[in-house]
Amino acid sequence: MSEKGREPLRIGVLGAARITGRSLIDPARATGHRLVAVAARDRARAEAFAAEHGVERVAGSYAELVADPEVDVVYNPLANGLHGPWNLAALAAGKHVLSEKPSASNAGEAAEVREAAAKAGTVFMEAFHYLFHPVTRRLHELLDSGELGELRHVEAMVAIAAPPDTDPRWSLPLAGGALMDLGCYSLHALRMLAPWAGGPPRLAGARGGERAGAPGVDEWLDADLEFPGGATGSARCHMAYDGLEMSIRITGSRGEATAPNFVLPQMDDRIVVRTPEGERTEHLGTRSSYTYQLEAFAARVRDGATLPLDADDAVTTMALVDDCYRGAGFEPRPRTRV
């Protein structure tokens, strides 16, 4: 049984992505949920994945997994361009869906996913796991308490070293690009500050650079945002960076707070707060953000608990992503045909 004696979620995994070990397998083990099935394009890969991670069985195809009556939750960590089509398929089959971000290739497809979720009456959530960790919750508390004063500016930077040229994250047909893979975190984190900024931000300007040998795919992109209350924001991303950076800094009229790694706070759980009273460092815990996320998702599925993320939120994020692409001289990502 899972936590509090509840029946465990019965999860089916699409693909054998490396991220799944930390994003789902470990959290499922920690919280007592079942890994019922996995499917991959290459059955041998699926079998190796199942053996390594203790998945109960291998499905013959993505379609077979989505149709499996014993699966009640589908986890979708496929390449970006395959999120939309298989989210739609899973929802049409009446499944709850936990989708890696972004939820679709563009805002139009995200709206279709929203409609499918409404029709299915099941839970759909885009996996912005950072939002559930105490690091992000504490940043919001610092704004809510007034310790930082009125919000003035926020800067978020999410950057990694370059994946290999053959990586699907560099593929335009698979909806690749730095903004899709990384920048959506920066944009989402800024969007979540709307309660302290007079409302959601709008794009004021964007710049980006194309990946050599990958026409139409952004290697980096910087977006400038403006909030209704007068605060400004900078959402940056880079997918060929010199190292790893996943930081956010919130500046208010009375002080500032910085989280060195808000995306993966289990790697660095610090928040550094600077006010006229001095500087302090808070540690918020190294328990995985993905574990917090799965607990919240399960509470929604089993008990109807509220979630800060849903299909509406996913559409709003994708609309801002599309705006950023246009503002930086790129086209929104095309839909991937399956």
mmCIF file of C-alpha atoms in Angstrom:
data_model
loop_
_atom_site.group_PDB
_atom_site.id
_atom_site.type_symbol
_atom_site.label_atom_id
_atom_site.label_comp_id
_atom_site.label_asym_id
_atom_site.label_seq_id
_atom_site.Cartn_x
_atom_site.Cartn_y
_atom_site.Cartn_z
ATOM 1 C CA MET A 1 0.000 0.000 0.000
ATOM 2 C CA SER A 2 1.111 3.567 -0.604
ATOM 3 C CA GLU A 3 1.193 6.316 2.003
ATOM 4 C CA LYS A 4 -1.663 6.433 4.536
ATOM 5 C CA GLY A 5 -2.808 2.983 3.454
ATOM 6 C CA ARG A 6 -4.186 4.229 0.145
ATOM 7 C CA GLU A 7 -4.166 1.978 -2.897
ATOM 8 C CA PRO A 8 -0.996 2.704 -4.872
ATOM 9 C CA LEU A 9 -1.104 4.377 -8.242
ATOM 10 C CA ARG A 10 -0.602 1.903 -11.086
ATOM 11 C CA ILE A 11 1.823 3.684 -13.368
ATOM 12 C CA GLY A 12 2.744 2.940 -16.960
ATOM 13 C CA VAL A 13 5.898 4.517 -18.389
ATOM 14 C CA LEU A 14 6.240 5.620 -22.008
ATOM 15 C CA GLY A 15 9.809 5.136 -23.205
ATOM 16 C CA ALA A 16 12.992 4.220 -21.408
ATOM 17 C CA ALA A 17 14.360 7.724 -20.895
ATOM 18 C CA ARG A 18 17.319 8.150 -18.556
ATOM 19 C CA ILE A 19 15.548 10.895 -16.609
ATOM 20 C CA THR A 20 12.887 8.410 -15.499
ATOM 21 C CA GLY A 21 15.162 6.875 -12.875
ATOM 22 C CA ARG A 22 15.246 10.055 -10.806
ATOM 23 C CA SER A 23 11.988 11.636 -11.985
ATOM 24 C CA LEU A 24 9.686 8.659 -11.376
ATOM 25 C CA ILE A 25 11.319 5.353 -10.408
ATOM 26 C CA ASP A 26 12.958 6.537 -7.188
ATOM 27 C CA PRO A 27 9.934 8.622 -6.108
ATOM 28 C CA ALA A 28 7.565 5.708 -6.793
ATOM 29 C CA ARG A 29 9.683 3.432 -4.645
ATOM 30 C CA ALA A 30 9.841 6.047 -1.895
ATOM 31 C CA THR A 31 6.073 6.535 -1.860
ATOM 32 C CA GLY A 32 4.877 2.983 -2.505
ATOM 33 C CA HIS A 33 3.360 3.273 -5.983
ATOM 34 C CA ARG A 34 3.419 0.462 -8.541
ATOM 35 C CA LEU A 35 5.363 0.545 -11.805
ATOM 36 C CA VAL A 36 3.029 -1.666 -13.786
ATOM 37 C CA ALA A 37 4.405 -1.472 -17.325
ATOM 38 C CA VAL A 38 6.928 0.176 -19.625
ATOM 39 C CA ALA A 39 6.988 0.455 -23.417
ATOM 40 C CA ALA A 40 9.777 1.601 -25.726
ATOM 41 C CA ARG A 41 10.357 1.715 -29.467
ATOM 42 C CA ASP A 42 12.959 -1.013 -28.960
ATOM 43 C CA ARG A 43 11.521 -3.896 -26.940
ATOM 44 C CA ALA A 44 14.991 -4.953 -25.808
ATOM 45 C CA ARG A 45 15.497 -1.522 -24.279
ATOM 46 C CA ALA A 46 12.165 -1.776 -22.501
ATOM 47 C CA GLU A 47 13.062 -5.206 -21.154
ATOM 48 C CA ALA A 48 16.423 -3.968 -19.881
ATOM 49 C CA PHE A 49 14.708 -0.948 -18.301
ATOM 50 C CA ALA A 50 12.098 -3.144 -16.611
ATOM 51 C CA ALA A 51 14.749 -5.483 -15.246
ATOM 52 C CA GLU A 52 16.880 -2.632 -13.921
ATOM 53 C CA HIS A 53 14.049 -0.716 -12.280
ATOM 54 C CA GLY A 54 11.667 -3.427 -11.170
ATOM 55 C CA VAL A 55 8.845 -2.618 -13.596
ATOM 56 C CA GLU A 56 6.314 -5.444 -13.535
ATOM 57 C CA ARG A 57 6.047 -6.078 -17.273
ATOM 58 C CA VAL A 58 6.849 -4.802 -20.763
ATOM 59 C CA ALA A 59 4.120 -3.614 -23.121
ATOM 60 C CA GLY A 60 4.501 -4.272 -26.826
ATOM 61 C CA SER A 61 3.997 -0.644 -27.879
ATOM 62 C CA TYR A 62 3.067 2.786 -26.586
ATOM 63 C CA ALA A 63 -0.480 2.188 -27.803
ATOM 64 C CA GLU A 64 -0.689 -1.117 -25.938
ATOM 65 C CA LEU A 65 0.494 0.516 -22.725
ATOM 66 C CA VAL A 66 -1.986 3.387 -23.032
ATOM 67 C CA ALA A 67 -4.817 0.877 -23.556
ATOM 68 C CA ASP A 68 -3.775 -1.386 -20.655
ATOM 69 C CA PRO A 69 -6.714 -1.573 -18.201
ATOM 70 C CA GLU A 70 -4.356 -2.139 -15.275
ATOM 71 C CA VAL A 71 -2.572 1.167 -15.898
ATOM 72 C CA ASP A 72 -4.389 4.130 -14.356
ATOM 73 C CA VAL A 73 -1.580 6.708 -14.671
ATOM 74 C CA VAL A 74 0.584 7.291 -17.744
ATOM 75 C CA TYR A 75 3.954 8.980 -17.265
ATOM 76 C CA ASN A 76 5.206 10.627 -20.463
ATOM 77 C CA PRO A 77 8.942 11.488 -20.571
ATOM 78 C CA LEU A 78 9.298 11.081 -24.348
ATOM 79 C CA ALA A 79 10.986 13.610 -26.654
ATOM 80 C CA ASN A 80 9.247 16.998 -26.551
ATOM 81 C CA GLY A 81 7.405 16.539 -29.838
ATOM 82 C CA LEU A 82 5.876 13.272 -28.608
ATOM 83 C CA HIS A 83 4.399 14.775 -25.460
ATOM 84 C CA GLY A 84 1.314 16.192 -27.147
ATOM 85 C CA PRO A 85 0.320 13.167 -29.264
ATOM 86 C CA TRP A 86 0.754 10.620 -26.476
ATOM 87 C CA ASN A 87 -0.808 12.867 -23.836
ATOM 88 C CA LEU A 88 -3.842 13.064 -26.125
ATOM 89 C CA ALA A 89 -3.842 9.287 -26.603
ATOM 90 C CA ALA A 90 -3.567 8.588 -22.880
ATOM 91 C CA LEU A 91 -6.351 11.023 -22.006
ATOM 92 C CA ALA A 92 -8.577 9.548 -24.713
ATOM 93 C CA ALA A 93 -8.037 6.171 -23.038
ATOM 94 C CA GLY A 94 -9.265 7.617 -19.750
ATOM 95 C CA LYS A 95 -5.901 7.714 -17.995
ATOM 96 C CA HIS A 96 -4.489 10.216 -15.572
ATOM 97 C CA VAL A 97 -1.378 11.789 -17.102
ATOM 98 C CA LEU A 98 1.844 13.087 -15.606
ATOM 99 C CA SER A 99 3.648 14.655 -18.558
ATOM 100 C CA GLU A 100 7.179 15.902 -18.643
ATOM 101 C CA LYS A 101 7.378 19.515 -19.658
ATOM 102 C CA PRO A 102 6.538 20.992 -22.031
ATOM 103 C CA SER A 103 3.064 19.460 -22.328
ATOM 104 C CA ALA A 104 2.936 19.901 -26.107
ATOM 105 C CA SER A 105 4.867 21.353 -29.039
ATOM 106 C CA ASN A 106 2.990 24.667 -29.092
ATOM 107 C CA ALA A 107 0.035 26.455 -27.539
ATOM 108 C CA GLY A 108 -2.455 25.123 -30.086
ATOM 109 C CA GLU A 109 -1.591 21.540 -29.277
ATOM 110 C CA ALA A 110 -1.562 22.312 -25.541
ATOM 111 C CA ALA A 111 -5.128 23.609 -25.901
ATOM 112 C CA GLU A 112 -6.126 20.290 -27.482
ATOM 113 C CA VAL A 113 -4.603 18.475 -24.515
ATOM 114 C CA ARG A 114 -6.618 20.717 -22.190
ATOM 115 C CA GLU A 115 -9.824 19.874 -24.055
ATOM 116 C CA ALA A 116 -8.997 16.165 -23.938
ATOM 117 C CA ALA A 117 -8.361 16.327 -20.187
ATOM 118 C CA ALA A 118 -11.688 18.090 -19.624
ATOM 119 C CA LYS A 119 -13.496 15.488 -21.705
ATOM 120 C CA ALA A 120 -11.780 12.580 -19.942
ATOM 121 C CA GLY A 121 -12.405 13.983 -16.476
ATOM 122 C CA THR A 122 -9.009 12.678 -15.387
ATOM 123 C CA VAL A 123 -6.016 14.447 -13.833
ATOM 124 C CA PHE A 124 -3.482 16.027 -16.163
ATOM 125 C CA MET A 125 -0.330 17.644 -14.822
ATOM 126 C CA GLU A 126 2.789 19.068 -16.412
ATOM 127 C CA ALA A 127 5.821 17.983 -14.385
ATOM 128 C CA PHE A 128 7.183 21.283 -13.071
ATOM 129 C CA HIS A 129 8.462 19.404 -10.024
ATOM 130 C CA TYR A 130 10.482 22.362 -8.679
ATOM 131 C CA LEU A 131 7.236 24.025 -7.607
ATOM 132 C CA PHE A 132 6.584 21.396 -4.917
ATOM 133 C CA HIS A 133 9.953 21.619 -3.164
ATOM 134 C CA PRO A 134 10.348 23.677 0.032
ATOM 135 C CA VAL A 135 12.942 25.869 -1.735
ATOM 136 C CA THR A 136 10.322 27.346 -4.071
ATOM 137 C CA ARG A 137 7.651 27.390 -1.389
ATOM 138 C CA ARG A 138 10.029 29.355 0.854
ATOM 139 C CA LEU A 139 10.789 31.893 -1.885
ATOM 140 C CA HIS A 140 7.065 32.529 -2.160
ATOM 141 C CA GLU A 141 6.744 32.781 1.622
ATOM 142 C CA LEU A 142 9.468 35.447 1.709
ATOM 143 C CA LEU A 143 7.448 37.532 -0.743
ATOM 144 C CA ASP A 144 4.183 36.838 1.050
ATOM 145 C CA SER A 145 5.571 37.847 4.447
ATOM 146 C CA GLY A 146 6.755 41.205 3.161
ATOM 147 C CA GLU A 147 10.339 40.607 4.300
ATOM 148 C CA LEU A 148 11.630 41.393 0.809
ATOM 149 C CA GLY A 149 9.237 44.312 0.334
ATOM 150 C CA GLU A 150 7.489 44.885 -2.969
ATOM 151 C CA LEU A 151 8.652 42.747 -5.869
ATOM 152 C CA ARG A 152 10.917 44.755 -8.173
ATOM 153 C CA HIS A 153 12.859 42.301 -10.347
ATOM 154 C CA VAL A 154 13.439 38.577 -10.816
ATOM 155 C CA GLU A 155 16.121 36.777 -12.790
ATOM 156 C CA ALA A 156 16.080 33.081 -13.644
ATOM 157 C CA MET A 157 18.794 31.245 -15.565
ATOM 158 C CA VAL A 158 18.632 27.564 -16.537
ATOM 159 C CA ALA A 159 21.640 26.295 -18.474
ATOM 160 C CA ILE A 160 23.435 23.009 -19.138
ATOM 161 C CA ALA A 161 26.405 21.770 -21.135
ATOM 162 C CA ALA A 162 25.595 20.841 -24.730
ATOM 163 C CA PRO A 163 23.994 17.447 -25.377
ATOM 164 C CA PRO A 164 25.427 15.468 -28.333
ATOM 165 C CA ASP A 165 24.472 16.725 -31.800
ATOM 166 C CA THR A 166 22.346 13.597 -32.260
ATOM 167 C CA ASP A 167 20.252 14.321 -29.163
ATOM 168 C CA PRO A 168 16.529 14.853 -29.928
ATOM 169 C CA ARG A 169 16.689 18.106 -27.975
ATOM 170 C CA TRP A 170 18.410 19.577 -31.052
ATOM 171 C CA SER A 171 15.710 18.298 -33.425
ATOM 172 C CA LEU A 172 13.192 20.802 -34.772
ATOM 173 C CA PRO A 173 10.778 18.035 -35.943
ATOM 174 C CA LEU A 174 10.806 16.724 -32.344
ATOM 175 C CA ALA A 175 10.162 20.226 -30.934
ATOM 176 C CA GLY A 176 13.663 20.708 -29.614
ATOM 177 C CA GLY A 177 15.439 23.830 -28.446
ATOM 178 C CA ALA A 178 16.826 25.447 -25.315
ATOM 179 C CA LEU A 179 13.571 27.234 -24.524
ATOM 180 C CA MET A 180 11.539 24.038 -24.760
ATOM 181 C CA ASP A 181 13.900 21.953 -22.653
ATOM 182 C CA LEU A 182 15.205 24.517 -20.143
ATOM 183 C CA GLY A 183 13.708 27.959 -20.595
ATOM 184 C CA CYS A 184 10.222 26.740 -19.797
ATOM 185 C CA TYR A 185 11.432 26.427 -16.177
ATOM 186 C CA SER A 186 12.576 30.055 -16.137
ATOM 187 C CA LEU A 187 9.329 31.270 -17.669
ATOM 188 C CA HIS A 188 7.203 29.139 -15.378
ATOM 189 C CA ALA A 189 9.026 30.303 -12.255
ATOM 190 C CA LEU A 190 8.384 33.912 -13.236
ATOM 191 C CA ARG A 191 4.745 33.188 -14.049
ATOM 192 C CA MET A 192 4.289 31.746 -10.548
ATOM 193 C CA LEU A 193 5.150 35.158 -9.059
ATOM 194 C CA ALA A 194 1.950 36.704 -10.413
ATOM 195 C CA PRO A 195 0.239 36.875 -6.969
ATOM 196 C CA TRP A 196 2.950 39.289 -5.766
ATOM 197 C CA ALA A 197 3.303 41.214 -9.040
ATOM 198 C CA GLY A 198 -0.205 42.446 -9.779
ATOM 199 C CA GLY A 199 -0.879 39.633 -12.247
ATOM 200 C CA PRO A 200 0.870 37.489 -14.844
ATOM 201 C CA PRO A 201 3.834 38.771 -16.851
ATOM 202 C CA ARG A 202 3.869 39.694 -20.516
ATOM 203 C CA LEU A 203 6.760 39.486 -22.937
ATOM 204 C CA ALA A 204 8.618 42.773 -23.444
ATOM 205 C CA GLY A 205 11.359 41.428 -25.727
ATOM 206 C CA ALA A 206 13.427 38.361 -26.567
ATOM 207 C CA ARG A 207 16.750 37.447 -28.151
ATOM 208 C CA GLY A 208 18.130 34.074 -29.134
ATOM 209 C CA GLY A 209 20.868 32.232 -30.980
ATOM 210 C CA GLU A 210 20.485 29.362 -33.418
ATOM 211 C CA ARG A 211 22.339 26.078 -32.960
ATOM 212 C CA ALA A 212 24.941 25.564 -35.672
ATOM 213 C CA GLY A 213 23.801 22.739 -37.943
ATOM 214 C CA ALA A 214 20.255 22.780 -36.540
ATOM 215 C CA PRO A 215 18.237 25.376 -38.469
ATOM 216 C CA GLY A 216 15.386 26.861 -36.470
ATOM 217 C CA VAL A 217 16.565 25.393 -33.164
ATOM 218 C CA ASP A 218 17.570 27.780 -30.398
ATOM 219 C CA GLU A 219 20.829 27.141 -28.558
ATOM 220 C CA TRP A 220 20.052 29.969 -26.147
ATOM 221 C CA LEU A 221 17.246 32.422 -25.567
ATOM 222 C CA ASP A 222 16.774 35.388 -23.228
ATOM 223 C CA ALA A 223 13.329 36.823 -22.545
ATOM 224 C CA ASP A 224 12.488 40.134 -20.861
ATOM 225 C CA LEU A 225 9.167 40.216 -19.024
ATOM 226 C CA GLU A 226 7.034 42.918 -17.444
ATOM 227 C CA PHE A 227 4.469 42.486 -14.662
ATOM 228 C CA PRO A 228 1.325 44.625 -14.251
ATOM 229 C CA GLY A 229 2.569 45.936 -10.899
ATOM 230 C CA GLY A 230 5.729 47.384 -12.445
ATOM 231 C CA ALA A 231 8.204 44.610 -11.646
ATOM 232 C CA THR A 232 10.440 43.279 -14.390
ATOM 233 C CA GLY A 233 11.845 39.855 -15.099
ATOM 234 C CA SER A 234 14.570 38.093 -17.018
ATOM 235 C CA ALA A 235 14.089 34.458 -18.070
ATOM 236 C CA ARG A 236 17.216 33.000 -19.636
ATOM 237 C CA CYS A 237 18.248 29.602 -20.915
ATOM 238 C CA HIS A 238 21.294 28.098 -22.633
ATOM 239 C CA MET A 239 21.741 24.515 -23.865
ATOM 240 C CA ALA A 240 25.458 24.743 -24.718
ATOM 241 C CA TYR A 241 26.716 26.445 -21.580
ATOM 242 C CA ASP A 242 30.013 26.196 -19.757
ATOM 243 C CA GLY A 243 28.674 24.119 -16.892
ATOM 244 C CA LEU A 244 25.378 23.918 -15.024
ATOM 245 C CA GLU A 245 23.341 26.853 -13.741
ATOM 246 C CA MET A 246 19.749 26.751 -12.497
ATOM 247 C CA SER A 247 19.457 29.843 -10.349
ATOM 248 C CA ILE A 248 16.771 32.349 -9.484
ATOM 249 C CA ARG A 249 17.148 35.710 -7.733
ATOM 250 C CA ILE A 250 14.167 37.674 -6.471
ATOM 251 C CA THR A 251 14.729 41.348 -5.663
ATOM 252 C CA GLY A 252 12.292 43.392 -3.643
ATOM 253 C CA SER A 253 12.218 46.923 -2.294
ATOM 254 C CA ARG A 254 13.690 45.742 1.036
ATOM 255 C CA GLY A 255 15.943 42.861 0.087
ATOM 256 C CA GLU A 256 16.637 39.899 -2.149
ATOM 257 C CA ALA A 257 16.591 36.099 -2.052
ATOM 258 C CA THR A 258 18.633 33.782 -4.247
ATOM 259 C CA ALA A 259 18.243 30.044 -4.799
ATOM 260 C CA PRO A 260 21.397 28.696 -6.504
ATOM 261 C CA ASN A 261 19.534 25.675 -7.923
ATOM 262 C CA PHE A 262 15.759 26.039 -7.842
ATOM 263 C CA VAL A 263 15.215 23.421 -10.577
ATOM 264 C CA LEU A 264 17.058 20.596 -8.783
ATOM 265 C CA PRO A 265 17.086 21.781 -5.162
ATOM 266 C CA GLN A 266 18.060 18.321 -3.941
ATOM 267 C CA MET A 267 21.504 19.160 -5.356
ATOM 268 C CA ASP A 268 21.700 22.505 -3.540
ATOM 269 C CA ASP A 269 18.947 23.334 -1.059
ATOM 270 C CA ARG A 270 20.150 26.830 -0.122
ATOM 271 C CA ILE A 271 18.322 30.119 -0.177
ATOM 272 C CA VAL A 272 20.490 33.161 0.539
ATOM 273 C CA VAL A 273 18.491 36.085 1.937
ATOM 274 C CA ARG A 274 19.914 39.620 2.067
ATOM 275 C CA THR A 275 18.031 42.450 3.805
ATOM 276 C CA PRO A 276 19.043 45.584 5.748
ATOM 277 C CA GLU A 277 19.162 43.330 8.836
ATOM 278 C CA GLY A 278 21.957 41.262 7.266
ATOM 279 C CA GLU A 279 22.542 38.082 5.282
ATOM 280 C CA ARG A 280 21.514 34.554 6.162
ATOM 281 C CA THR A 281 21.482 31.175 4.451
ATOM 282 C CA GLU A 282 18.533 28.831 4.850
ATOM 283 C CA HIS A 283 18.688 25.125 4.027
ATOM 284 C CA LEU A 284 15.365 23.652 2.944
ATOM 285 C CA GLY A 285 16.186 19.949 2.629
ATOM 286 C CA THR A 286 17.616 17.603 0.012
ATOM 287 C CA ARG A 287 14.599 15.341 -0.390
ATOM 288 C CA SER A 288 13.889 15.076 -4.114
ATOM 289 C CA SER A 289 11.563 17.595 -5.731
ATOM 290 C CA TYR A 290 10.280 14.693 -7.844
ATOM 291 C CA THR A 291 9.160 12.842 -4.706
ATOM 292 C CA TYR A 292 7.222 15.883 -3.487
ATOM 293 C CA GLN A 293 5.675 16.095 -6.949
ATOM 294 C CA LEU A 294 4.520 12.473 -7.057
ATOM 295 C CA GLU A 295 2.995 12.800 -3.600
ATOM 296 C CA ALA A 296 1.028 15.860 -4.703
ATOM 297 C CA PHE A 297 -0.074 14.197 -7.934
ATOM 298 C CA ALA A 298 -1.209 11.061 -6.078
ATOM 299 C CA ALA A 299 -3.137 13.162 -3.553
ATOM 300 C CA ARG A 300 -4.978 14.819 -6.429
ATOM 301 C CA VAL A 301 -5.773 11.508 -8.148
ATOM 302 C CA ARG A 302 -6.808 9.640 -4.999
ATOM 303 C CA ASP A 303 -8.289 12.340 -2.768
ATOM 304 C CA GLY A 304 -9.106 15.271 -5.042
ATOM 305 C CA ALA A 305 -6.523 17.500 -3.359
ATOM 306 C CA THR A 306 -5.816 20.787 -5.099
ATOM 307 C CA LEU A 307 -2.848 21.163 -7.431
ATOM 308 C CA PRO A 308 -1.084 24.343 -8.531
ATOM 309 C CA LEU A 309 -0.598 22.813 -11.988
ATOM 310 C CA ASP A 310 -3.237 21.723 -14.481
ATOM 311 C CA ALA A 311 -3.992 21.751 -18.196
ATOM 312 C CA ASP A 312 -4.948 25.446 -18.093
ATOM 313 C CA ASP A 313 -1.576 26.322 -16.610
ATOM 314 C CA ALA A 314 0.151 24.263 -19.318
ATOM 315 C CA VAL A 315 -1.615 26.214 -22.078
ATOM 316 C CA THR A 316 -0.611 29.541 -20.526
ATOM 317 C CA THR A 317 3.027 28.457 -20.324
ATOM 318 C CA MET A 318 3.057 27.276 -23.941
ATOM 319 C CA ALA A 319 1.499 30.518 -25.136
ATOM 320 C CA LEU A 320 4.333 32.415 -23.463
ATOM 321 C CA VAL A 321 6.894 30.019 -24.963
ATOM 322 C CA ASP A 322 5.432 30.654 -28.421
ATOM 323 C CA ASP A 323 5.541 34.428 -27.820
ATOM 324 C CA CYS A 324 9.207 34.178 -26.826
ATOM 325 C CA TYR A 325 10.067 32.235 -29.961
ATOM 326 C CA ARG A 326 8.379 34.794 -32.161
ATOM 327 C CA GLY A 327 9.970 37.653 -30.258
ATOM 328 C CA ALA A 328 13.438 36.165 -30.743
ATOM 329 C CA GLY A 329 12.940 35.567 -34.466
ATOM 330 C CA PHE A 330 12.118 31.858 -34.345
ATOM 331 C CA GLU A 331 8.929 30.015 -35.217
ATOM 332 C CA PRO A 332 6.965 28.161 -32.536
ATOM 333 C CA ARG A 333 7.736 24.452 -32.571
ATOM 334 C CA PRO A 334 5.867 22.417 -35.178
ATOM 335 C CA ARG A 335 3.632 19.535 -34.196
ATOM 336 C CA THR A 336 5.159 16.087 -34.448
ATOM 337 C CA ARG A 337 3.091 13.673 -36.477
ATOM 338 C CA VAL A 338 2.887 10.170 -35.035
#
